[in-house]
Short mmCIF file of C-alpha atoms and ligand atoms in Angstrom, two decimals:
data_model
loop_
_atom_site.label_atom_id
_atom_site.label_comp_id
_atom_site.label_asym_id
_atom_site.label_seq_id
_atom_site.Cartn_x
_atom_site.Cartn_y
_atom_site.Cartn_z
CA MET A 1 62.61 229.41 -11.93
CA THR A 2 66.09 229.58 -10.39
CA THR A 3 66.52 229.27 -6.63
CA ALA A 4 69.61 229.71 -4.48
CA SER A 5 70.26 230.16 -0.80
CA ALA A 6 72.96 230.96 1.74
CA PRO A 7 73.15 230.25 5.48
CA GLY A 8 73.37 232.45 8.56
CA LYS A 9 76.60 232.60 10.55
CA ILE A 10 78.11 233.26 13.93
CA ILE A 11 81.60 234.39 14.88
CA LEU A 12 83.17 231.90 17.30
CA PHE A 13 86.49 233.55 18.12
CA GLY A 14 88.51 236.62 17.23
CA GLU A 15 85.97 239.37 16.52
CA HIS A 16 87.44 242.90 16.48
CA ALA A 17 91.04 241.64 16.50
CA VAL A 18 90.30 240.27 13.01
CA VAL A 19 89.82 243.86 11.78
CA TYR A 20 93.47 244.42 12.82
CA GLY A 21 94.88 241.48 10.90
CA ARG A 22 94.59 238.72 13.52
CA PRO A 23 92.85 235.44 12.67
CA ALA A 24 89.25 234.64 13.59
CA ILE A 25 86.94 231.64 13.37
CA ALA A 26 83.32 231.69 12.21
CA VAL A 27 80.79 228.94 11.53
CA PRO A 28 77.66 228.78 9.39
CA ILE A 29 74.25 228.28 10.97
CA HIS A 30 72.48 225.99 8.56
CA GLN A 31 69.07 226.13 10.17
CA LEU A 32 68.83 229.80 9.22
CA SER A 33 69.02 230.85 5.60
CA ALA A 34 68.22 233.44 2.98
CA THR A 35 66.60 232.23 -0.23
CA VAL A 36 66.23 233.98 -3.56
CA GLU A 37 63.92 232.84 -6.36
CA ILE A 38 64.20 234.29 -9.82
CA SER A 39 61.54 233.87 -12.47
CA SER A 40 61.40 235.18 -16.01
CA ILE A 41 58.84 237.85 -16.88
CA SER A 42 58.09 237.27 -20.54
CA THR A 43 55.82 240.31 -20.83
CA SER A 44 58.39 242.97 -19.87
CA PRO A 45 61.18 244.47 -21.96
CA LEU A 46 64.85 243.51 -21.59
CA GLY A 47 66.56 244.95 -18.54
CA THR A 48 63.40 245.17 -16.42
CA ILE A 49 63.90 243.66 -12.99
CA HIS A 50 61.31 243.48 -10.26
CA VAL A 51 62.49 243.06 -6.65
CA GLU A 52 60.31 241.69 -3.85
CA ALA A 53 61.40 241.30 -0.23
CA HIS A 54 58.39 240.98 2.05
CA ASP A 55 60.50 240.89 5.24
CA ILE A 56 61.44 244.53 4.66
CA ASP A 57 58.22 245.57 2.86
CA LEU A 58 59.96 246.02 -0.45
CA ASP A 59 58.12 245.63 -3.74
CA ALA A 60 59.77 247.74 -6.46
CA TRP A 61 61.27 247.91 -9.90
CA LEU A 62 65.05 247.95 -9.80
CA HIS A 63 65.33 251.14 -11.86
CA GLU A 64 63.18 252.97 -9.30
CA MET A 65 65.33 251.92 -6.35
CA ASN A 66 68.16 254.00 -4.91
CA PRO A 67 71.30 252.42 -6.43
CA ASP A 68 72.91 252.53 -2.97
CA HIS A 69 70.18 250.33 -1.49
CA PRO A 70 72.10 247.14 -0.55
CA LEU A 71 69.77 244.96 -2.66
CA ALA A 72 69.97 247.19 -5.74
CA TYR A 73 73.69 247.52 -5.21
CA ILE A 74 74.39 243.79 -5.18
CA ILE A 75 72.13 243.16 -8.19
CA HIS A 76 73.98 245.81 -10.26
CA LEU A 77 77.34 244.61 -9.02
CA THR A 78 76.58 240.99 -9.96
CA LEU A 79 75.30 241.93 -13.42
CA ASP A 80 78.48 243.97 -14.00
CA GLU A 81 80.64 241.09 -12.80
CA LEU A 82 78.84 238.76 -15.23
CA GLY A 83 79.20 241.30 -18.04
CA VAL A 84 75.43 241.31 -18.59
CA HIS A 85 74.10 244.76 -19.45
CA ASP A 86 70.64 243.94 -20.81
CA PRO A 87 69.41 240.97 -18.77
CA PRO A 88 66.13 239.30 -19.69
CA ALA A 89 63.20 240.66 -17.68
CA MET A 90 62.92 238.89 -14.35
CA GLY A 91 61.39 238.96 -10.91
CA ILE A 92 63.71 238.51 -7.92
CA LYS A 93 61.96 237.31 -4.76
CA ILE A 94 63.95 237.44 -1.53
CA SER A 95 63.02 235.73 1.73
CA SER A 96 64.99 234.91 4.83
CA SER A 97 64.61 233.14 8.14
CA ILE A 98 67.67 234.94 9.56
CA PRO A 99 66.75 237.66 12.08
CA ILE A 100 67.68 241.07 10.67
CA ALA A 101 70.47 243.22 12.19
CA SER A 102 71.38 240.70 14.84
CA GLY A 103 74.91 239.63 13.94
CA LEU A 104 73.66 236.41 12.32
CA GLY A 105 74.65 237.43 8.81
CA SER A 106 71.20 238.18 7.36
CA GLY A 107 72.34 240.93 4.97
CA THR A 108 75.35 238.93 3.84
CA ALA A 109 73.31 235.78 3.24
CA VAL A 110 70.84 237.75 1.14
CA SER A 111 73.72 239.18 -0.93
CA VAL A 112 75.23 235.75 -1.51
CA ALA A 113 71.86 234.19 -2.39
CA ILE A 114 71.27 237.00 -4.92
CA ILE A 115 74.72 236.55 -6.48
CA ARG A 116 74.14 232.80 -6.82
CA SER A 117 70.61 232.89 -8.14
CA LEU A 118 71.34 235.69 -10.59
CA SER A 119 74.45 234.06 -12.03
CA ASN A 120 72.70 230.67 -12.28
CA HIS A 121 69.66 232.26 -13.90
CA LEU A 122 71.91 233.86 -16.50
CA GLY A 123 73.65 230.55 -17.15
CA GLN A 124 76.97 231.43 -15.59
CA SER A 125 78.60 230.21 -12.42
CA LEU A 126 80.86 232.30 -10.25
CA PRO A 127 83.57 230.64 -8.15
CA LEU A 128 83.12 230.99 -4.38
CA LYS A 129 86.03 233.40 -4.12
CA ARG A 130 84.37 235.83 -6.54
CA GLN A 131 80.99 235.44 -4.83
CA SER A 132 82.62 236.30 -1.52
CA LYS A 133 84.41 239.30 -3.00
CA LEU A 134 81.16 240.71 -4.37
CA ALA A 135 79.38 240.23 -1.04
CA TYR A 136 82.29 242.02 0.66
CA GLU A 137 81.53 245.13 -1.40
CA VAL A 138 78.09 245.27 0.20
CA GLU A 139 79.54 244.76 3.69
CA LYS A 140 81.38 248.03 3.17
CA ILE A 141 78.05 249.88 3.09
CA HIS A 142 77.37 248.66 6.65
CA HIS A 143 80.75 249.60 8.06
CA GLY A 144 83.73 251.03 6.29
CA THR A 145 86.38 248.53 7.35
CA PRO A 146 84.84 245.07 7.42
CA SER A 147 87.35 242.31 8.02
CA GLY A 148 85.71 240.10 5.39
CA ILE A 149 84.95 237.22 7.75
CA ASP A 150 81.15 237.47 7.38
CA ASN A 151 81.06 237.24 3.58
CA THR A 152 83.65 234.44 3.74
CA VAL A 153 81.82 232.12 6.13
CA VAL A 154 78.43 232.72 4.52
CA THR A 155 79.78 232.05 1.02
CA TYR A 156 81.84 228.97 1.89
CA ALA A 157 79.13 227.69 4.28
CA LYS A 158 81.77 225.81 6.31
CA PRO A 159 83.63 226.55 9.54
CA VAL A 160 86.42 228.93 8.49
CA TYR A 161 89.70 230.15 9.88
CA TYR A 162 90.04 233.61 8.44
CA GLU A 163 92.79 236.17 8.28
CA ARG A 164 92.47 239.39 6.33
CA GLY A 165 94.22 239.31 2.97
CA ARG A 166 94.64 235.51 2.93
CA ASP A 167 92.59 232.75 1.40
CA PRO A 168 90.21 231.36 4.03
CA GLU A 169 91.00 227.93 5.42
CA ILE A 170 88.16 225.50 5.94
CA ILE A 171 88.40 223.88 9.37
CA SER A 172 87.64 220.18 9.60
CA LEU A 173 86.00 219.19 12.86
CA GLY A 174 87.38 216.50 15.14
CA ALA A 175 83.84 216.21 16.52
CA PRO A 176 80.60 218.15 16.04
CA PHE A 177 79.76 220.56 18.86
CA THR A 178 76.66 222.32 20.11
CA LEU A 179 76.21 226.04 20.58
CA ILE A 180 73.37 228.07 22.03
CA VAL A 181 73.14 231.47 20.38
CA CYS A 182 71.37 234.02 22.60
CA ASP A 183 70.22 237.46 21.62
CA THR A 184 70.30 240.16 24.33
CA GLY A 185 67.69 242.09 22.35
CA VAL A 186 69.93 245.14 22.49
CA GLN A 187 70.52 246.23 18.91
CA SER A 188 74.13 247.06 18.34
CA PRO A 189 75.21 248.32 14.94
CA THR A 190 78.58 246.79 14.04
CA ALA A 191 79.83 250.18 12.78
CA VAL A 192 79.39 251.75 16.23
CA ALA A 193 81.36 249.05 18.06
CA VAL A 194 84.08 248.96 15.40
CA GLU A 195 84.43 252.75 15.61
CA GLN A 196 84.61 252.68 19.41
CA VAL A 197 87.39 250.08 19.29
CA ARG A 198 89.23 252.12 16.66
CA LYS A 199 89.19 255.19 18.93
CA SER A 200 90.48 253.17 21.88
CA TRP A 201 93.21 251.65 19.68
CA GLN A 202 94.23 255.11 18.47
CA ASP A 203 94.43 256.34 22.08
CA ASP A 204 96.54 253.42 23.29
CA ARG A 205 97.98 251.41 20.45
CA SER A 206 100.42 249.33 22.44
CA THR A 207 97.79 248.02 24.87
CA PHE A 208 95.35 247.24 22.07
CA GLU A 209 97.94 245.64 19.83
CA SER A 210 98.89 243.27 22.65
CA LEU A 211 95.23 242.52 23.40
CA PHE A 212 94.75 241.66 19.72
CA ASP A 213 97.87 239.49 19.81
CA GLU A 214 96.46 237.59 22.78
CA VAL A 215 93.17 237.11 20.92
CA GLY A 216 95.14 235.82 17.91
CA SER A 217 96.90 233.28 20.10
CA ILE A 218 93.55 232.05 21.50
CA VAL A 219 92.14 231.72 17.99
CA ARG A 220 95.07 229.53 16.90
CA GLN A 221 94.61 227.31 19.98
CA ALA A 222 90.86 227.17 19.32
CA ARG A 223 91.43 225.95 15.78
CA ASP A 224 93.58 223.15 17.12
CA CYS A 225 90.89 222.18 19.67
CA ILE A 226 88.18 222.20 17.00
CA GLU A 227 90.25 220.00 14.71
CA ARG A 228 90.97 217.56 17.52
CA GLY A 229 87.45 217.61 18.94
CA LYS A 230 88.66 218.90 22.34
CA ILE A 231 85.38 220.50 23.34
CA ILE A 232 86.08 221.16 27.03
CA GLU A 233 89.32 223.02 26.19
CA LEU A 234 87.43 224.92 23.50
CA GLY A 235 85.00 226.18 26.14
CA LEU A 236 87.86 227.44 28.32
CA LEU A 237 89.25 229.34 25.34
CA MET A 238 85.85 230.99 24.82
CA ASP A 239 85.98 232.23 28.41
CA GLN A 240 89.50 233.59 27.83
CA ASN A 241 88.45 235.32 24.62
CA GLN A 242 85.57 236.90 26.57
CA VAL A 243 87.98 238.35 29.15
CA LEU A 244 89.92 239.99 26.31
CA LEU A 245 86.73 241.32 24.69
CA GLU A 246 85.87 242.92 28.02
CA ALA A 247 89.30 244.60 28.04
CA ILE A 248 88.71 245.72 24.44
CA GLY A 249 85.59 247.44 25.79
CA VAL A 250 82.69 245.81 23.94
CA HIS A 251 80.97 244.18 26.88
CA SER A 252 77.52 245.22 28.11
CA PRO A 253 75.40 244.65 31.24
CA GLN A 254 72.88 242.55 29.28
CA LEU A 255 75.64 240.35 27.87
CA GLN A 256 77.01 240.01 31.40
CA VAL A 257 73.68 238.70 32.73
CA LEU A 258 73.33 236.11 29.96
CA ILE A 259 76.96 234.97 30.18
CA GLU A 260 76.77 234.59 33.97
CA THR A 261 73.48 232.71 33.73
CA ALA A 262 74.96 230.39 31.13
CA ARG A 263 78.01 229.71 33.27
CA ASN A 264 75.90 229.01 36.35
CA ALA A 265 73.83 226.61 34.26
CA GLY A 266 76.94 224.56 33.50
CA VAL A 267 78.18 225.44 30.01
CA TYR A 268 81.68 224.57 28.76
CA GLY A 269 82.28 228.23 27.92
CA ALA A 270 80.51 231.43 26.92
CA LYS A 271 81.36 234.69 25.24
CA LEU A 272 79.83 237.53 23.30
CA SER A 273 79.82 237.02 19.56
CA GLY A 274 80.18 239.61 16.83
CA ALA A 275 80.35 243.32 17.47
CA GLY A 276 79.36 243.25 21.16
CA LEU A 277 77.88 246.17 23.16
CA GLY A 278 74.65 244.14 22.92
CA GLY A 279 73.80 241.68 20.19
CA ASN A 280 74.53 238.01 20.78
CA MET A 281 76.32 235.79 23.18
CA ILE A 282 77.17 232.15 22.49
CA ALA A 283 77.55 229.23 24.84
CA LEU A 284 79.22 225.91 24.14
CA VAL A 285 77.19 223.13 25.74
CA ASP A 286 76.81 219.43 26.21
CA PRO A 287 73.86 218.63 23.91
CA ALA A 288 72.27 216.58 26.71
CA ASN A 289 71.90 219.78 28.78
CA ALA A 290 71.09 222.17 25.94
CA ASN A 291 67.36 222.37 26.71
CA SER A 292 67.68 223.25 30.38
CA ILE A 293 70.50 225.74 29.72
CA GLU A 294 68.50 227.37 26.94
CA ASN A 295 65.52 227.73 29.29
CA ALA A 296 67.68 229.28 32.00
CA ILE A 297 69.09 231.82 29.54
CA LYS A 298 65.59 232.63 28.28
CA SER A 299 64.40 233.23 31.84
CA ALA A 300 67.36 235.58 32.36
CA GLY A 301 66.03 237.82 29.58
CA ALA A 302 67.35 236.57 26.22
CA VAL A 303 64.85 237.68 23.59
CA ARG A 304 65.73 234.83 21.26
CA THR A 305 67.76 231.65 21.61
CA LEU A 306 68.81 229.06 19.09
CA THR A 307 70.54 225.77 19.67
CA THR A 308 72.66 224.70 16.76
CA GLU A 309 74.99 221.80 16.09
CA VAL A 310 78.17 222.81 14.31
CA ILE A 311 79.02 220.23 11.68
CA GLU A 312 81.38 220.12 8.73
O1 PMV B 401 78.33 241.95 14.11
P1 PMV B 401 78.96 240.89 13.31
O2 PMV B 401 78.62 239.50 13.73
O3 PMV B 401 78.86 241.09 11.83
O4 PMV B 401 80.52 240.89 13.68
C1 PMV B 401 81.37 241.94 13.50
C2 PMV B 401 82.74 241.41 13.68
C3 PMV B 401 83.82 242.47 13.80
O5 PMV B 401 85.04 241.78 13.94
C4 PMV B 401 83.58 243.33 15.01
C5 PMV B 401 83.87 243.35 12.55
C6 PMV B 401 84.43 242.68 11.32
O6 PMV B 401 84.30 243.29 10.24
O7 PMV B 401 85.01 241.59 11.39
#
């Protein structure tokens, strides 16, 4: 049996502006992961692949699946990349502890875990850059113009400084830091938020270009703070990035409640994370206070919270 996995992720700084060529920072969440197990089926003919994903009630033969289904798509794409046209019969079993459709990278982690397990099972290894590129192809199904940050952070499984069209840079941490990730419970498809921002940008390019520039400047400062372990300054930058995200128009009343609650509970900084208009907010906290802050945010209506330490 061959097993491989990939972590969840969260965007720390620079969402939306990253679609327009500015840098962004994302970190893996190692306590959440997608895992794929592949076992040989000696009784079936060459090329027969069985796919099982209980989380989404899927139990099917690959040839019966719609080729545009993200799981079928990434399996075919990986086999093509490996130049394998008649793979030995196998069963692919997918499981994940990453909540689905919540900006925590569940789909991406599943893609990366499939790419890894399939290539290992077939005795080949793909460099991280190629793994990330394949996972990017699947991101395009979810929204047409993904920046590429999600597939990058999930594949490299390290804090990354990412700019479209450039090789990602791994950020080394001056000190570990603690985040609370809080889900508003309001589902917000990334494609909808990205499209809304695109319309606003088309209506008023000069305002949006300067907002994105300001975000870019915050991201560069944030990288410096992360590398130097300046956690209090990092929190202030999160608050500044949040102000810009509000101006970009991806705030929501539910995010507002959670962010205000977090601030009143004494966090270093808080902001929405990912697409916005719902989804997640993140708070940077002193680990000694994480429990009480997490409880306060839960009482304010977060449907799920997760405290995570960001490490190298
Ligand atoms: O919803 P998430 O966490 O996948 O974040 C989307 C981030 C955007 O910058 C809005 C889009 C992108 O492709 O980078």
